[in-house]
């Protein structure tokens, strides 16, 4: 099931898209990818279908870089991908990763990004929290530098 919400911002159509399976990302018309600002991929019954997880591969997650204006990304209860790279999602403000049992690594977290909300839990295979510590240190440093430059 796919749900679309269309909103008009500064005369431009923007889409919020809700998918119940990461595999459905391949069905999105590429010409609309630049207009999608919010993407929510949530398995609606809350259970990961491990039987179908072999059909989900890293390629679906790698397609996320095709959404240059994405400000909000939520991936909940999906399996079959081991890492996600958010480095090309320059406008991303909110990232939610919950219950993704195969997720091991999150790439592209940096303090100079626009990311202000990060929710990540119940991803049992996530290998290290050092990436979060580093992100938080960089974010605090960046905020402090911006705050100081505004005062001066």
Short mmCIF file of C-alpha atoms in Angstrom, two decimals:
data_model
loop_
_atom_site.label_atom_id
_atom_site.label_comp_id
_atom_site.label_asym_id
_atom_site.label_seq_id
_atom_site.Cartn_x
_atom_site.Cartn_y
_atom_site.Cartn_z
CA UNK A 1 0.00 0.00 0.00
CA UNK A 2 1.34 3.40 -0.96
CA UNK A 3 0.05 6.68 0.43
CA UNK A 4 0.98 10.06 -1.01
CA UNK A 5 0.46 13.46 0.52
CA UNK A 6 0.96 16.42 -1.76
CA UNK A 7 1.68 19.86 -0.40
CA UNK A 8 2.50 23.10 -2.14
CA UNK A 9 5.48 25.05 -0.78
CA UNK A 10 6.51 28.28 -2.50
CA UNK A 11 4.54 27.26 -5.59
CA UNK A 12 6.29 23.87 -5.80
CA UNK A 13 4.62 20.50 -5.32
CA UNK A 14 6.24 18.44 -2.60
CA UNK A 15 5.37 14.87 -1.75
CA UNK A 16 5.31 12.94 1.48
CA UNK A 17 5.34 9.25 0.69
CA UNK A 18 4.50 6.29 2.90
CA UNK A 19 5.50 2.77 1.87
CA UNK A 20 5.03 -0.46 3.77
CA UNK A 21 8.05 -2.17 2.24
CA UNK A 22 11.46 -0.92 1.11
CA UNK A 23 11.13 -2.90 -2.14
CA UNK A 24 8.39 -0.52 -3.30
CA UNK A 25 10.97 2.23 -3.67
CA UNK A 26 11.79 0.82 -7.12
CA UNK A 27 8.23 1.68 -8.26
CA UNK A 28 8.64 5.41 -7.69
CA UNK A 29 8.79 7.39 -10.90
CA UNK A 30 12.29 8.95 -11.04
CA UNK A 31 10.90 12.29 -12.24
CA UNK A 32 9.11 12.73 -8.89
CA UNK A 33 12.05 11.79 -6.67
CA UNK A 34 13.28 15.37 -6.47
CA UNK A 35 9.85 16.47 -5.17
CA UNK A 36 9.66 13.96 -2.33
CA UNK A 37 10.62 15.61 0.94
CA UNK A 38 9.33 13.00 3.37
CA UNK A 39 9.71 9.23 3.03
CA UNK A 40 8.27 6.83 5.60
CA UNK A 41 8.96 3.13 5.07
CA UNK A 42 7.15 1.24 7.82
CA UNK A 43 5.98 -2.33 7.89
CA UNK A 44 2.41 -1.72 9.02
CA UNK A 45 1.79 -4.90 11.00
CA UNK A 46 4.99 -4.30 12.98
CA UNK A 47 6.50 -7.68 12.12
CA UNK A 48 9.46 -8.22 9.83
CA UNK A 49 8.71 -10.81 7.20
CA UNK A 50 12.01 -12.69 7.22
CA UNK A 51 10.83 -14.98 4.43
CA UNK A 52 10.74 -12.01 2.04
CA UNK A 53 13.90 -10.37 3.37
CA UNK A 54 16.02 -12.17 0.80
CA UNK A 55 14.29 -10.05 -1.85
CA UNK A 56 15.37 -6.84 -0.14
CA UNK A 57 18.94 -5.98 -0.90
CA UNK A 58 21.33 -3.12 -0.39
CA UNK A 59 20.33 -1.69 -3.77
CA UNK A 60 16.96 -0.51 -2.49
CA UNK A 61 18.61 1.41 0.33
CA UNK A 62 21.22 2.83 -2.05
CA UNK A 63 18.37 4.29 -4.11
CA UNK A 64 17.73 6.75 -1.28
CA UNK A 65 20.44 9.00 -2.70
CA UNK A 66 17.99 9.64 -5.59
CA UNK A 67 15.90 11.84 -3.28
CA UNK A 68 17.95 15.08 -3.10
CA UNK A 69 15.31 17.14 -1.27
CA UNK A 70 14.44 14.60 1.40
CA UNK A 71 14.06 16.28 4.79
CA UNK A 72 12.55 13.38 6.71
CA UNK A 73 13.38 9.68 6.41
CA UNK A 74 11.87 6.93 8.53
CA UNK A 75 12.70 3.24 8.04
CA UNK A 76 10.93 0.97 10.50
CA UNK A 77 10.83 -2.83 10.77
CA UNK A 78 12.66 -3.56 7.53
CA UNK A 79 15.27 -6.23 6.97
CA UNK A 80 17.72 -7.30 4.31
CA UNK A 81 20.04 -4.28 4.34
CA UNK A 82 23.18 -3.93 6.42
CA UNK A 83 24.10 -0.28 6.00
CA UNK A 84 22.65 3.05 5.06
CA UNK A 85 24.47 6.12 3.75
CA UNK A 86 22.84 9.49 4.38
CA UNK A 87 25.78 11.60 3.17
CA UNK A 88 24.04 12.57 -0.10
CA UNK A 89 20.83 13.58 1.67
CA UNK A 90 22.04 17.13 2.29
CA UNK A 91 18.64 18.51 3.38
CA UNK A 92 17.82 15.68 5.78
CA UNK A 93 16.59 17.05 9.11
CA UNK A 94 15.00 13.96 10.66
CA UNK A 95 16.21 10.35 10.54
CA UNK A 96 14.37 7.46 12.19
CA UNK A 97 15.76 3.92 12.09
CA UNK A 98 13.81 1.51 14.28
CA UNK A 99 13.61 -2.28 14.37
CA UNK A 100 15.82 -2.88 11.33
CA UNK A 101 17.28 -6.21 12.40
CA UNK A 102 20.06 -6.48 9.79
CA UNK A 103 21.33 -2.88 9.99
CA UNK A 104 25.00 -2.83 11.01
CA UNK A 105 26.28 0.59 9.98
CA UNK A 106 25.10 4.14 9.35
CA UNK A 107 27.37 6.19 7.09
CA UNK A 108 27.35 9.90 6.44
CA UNK A 109 26.48 11.30 9.85
CA UNK A 110 28.33 14.58 10.22
CA UNK A 111 28.07 17.64 12.40
CA UNK A 112 27.76 20.02 9.48
CA UNK A 113 24.58 18.35 8.18
CA UNK A 114 21.09 19.79 8.68
CA UNK A 115 20.13 16.73 10.75
CA UNK A 116 18.50 17.83 14.00
CA UNK A 117 16.53 14.69 14.90
CA UNK A 118 18.04 11.22 15.11
CA UNK A 119 16.06 8.29 16.46
CA UNK A 120 17.68 4.89 16.33
CA UNK A 121 16.83 1.87 18.44
CA UNK A 122 16.05 -1.83 18.29
CA UNK A 123 18.62 -2.39 15.52
CA UNK A 124 20.35 -5.31 17.21
CA UNK A 125 23.19 -5.68 14.72
CA UNK A 126 24.29 -2.05 14.77
CA UNK A 127 27.99 -2.49 15.45
CA UNK A 128 29.12 0.68 17.11
CA UNK A 129 27.79 3.72 18.85
CA UNK A 130 31.06 5.56 18.19
CA UNK A 131 29.53 6.99 15.02
CA UNK A 132 26.79 8.55 17.14
CA UNK A 133 29.27 9.91 19.67
CA UNK A 134 31.30 11.46 16.87
CA UNK A 135 28.17 12.92 15.25
CA UNK A 136 27.01 14.44 18.54
CA UNK A 137 30.46 15.93 19.27
CA UNK A 138 30.63 17.44 15.77
CA UNK A 139 27.05 18.73 16.01
CA UNK A 140 27.68 20.40 19.37
CA UNK A 141 30.90 21.91 18.07
CA UNK A 142 29.17 23.19 14.93
CA UNK A 143 26.28 24.65 16.92
CA UNK A 144 28.71 26.34 19.30
CA UNK A 145 30.72 27.82 16.41
CA UNK A 146 27.55 29.09 14.71
CA UNK A 147 26.28 30.50 18.00
CA UNK A 148 29.57 32.28 18.72
CA UNK A 149 29.78 33.71 15.20
CA UNK A 150 26.27 35.12 15.56
CA UNK A 151 27.16 36.83 18.83
CA UNK A 152 30.43 38.31 17.54
#
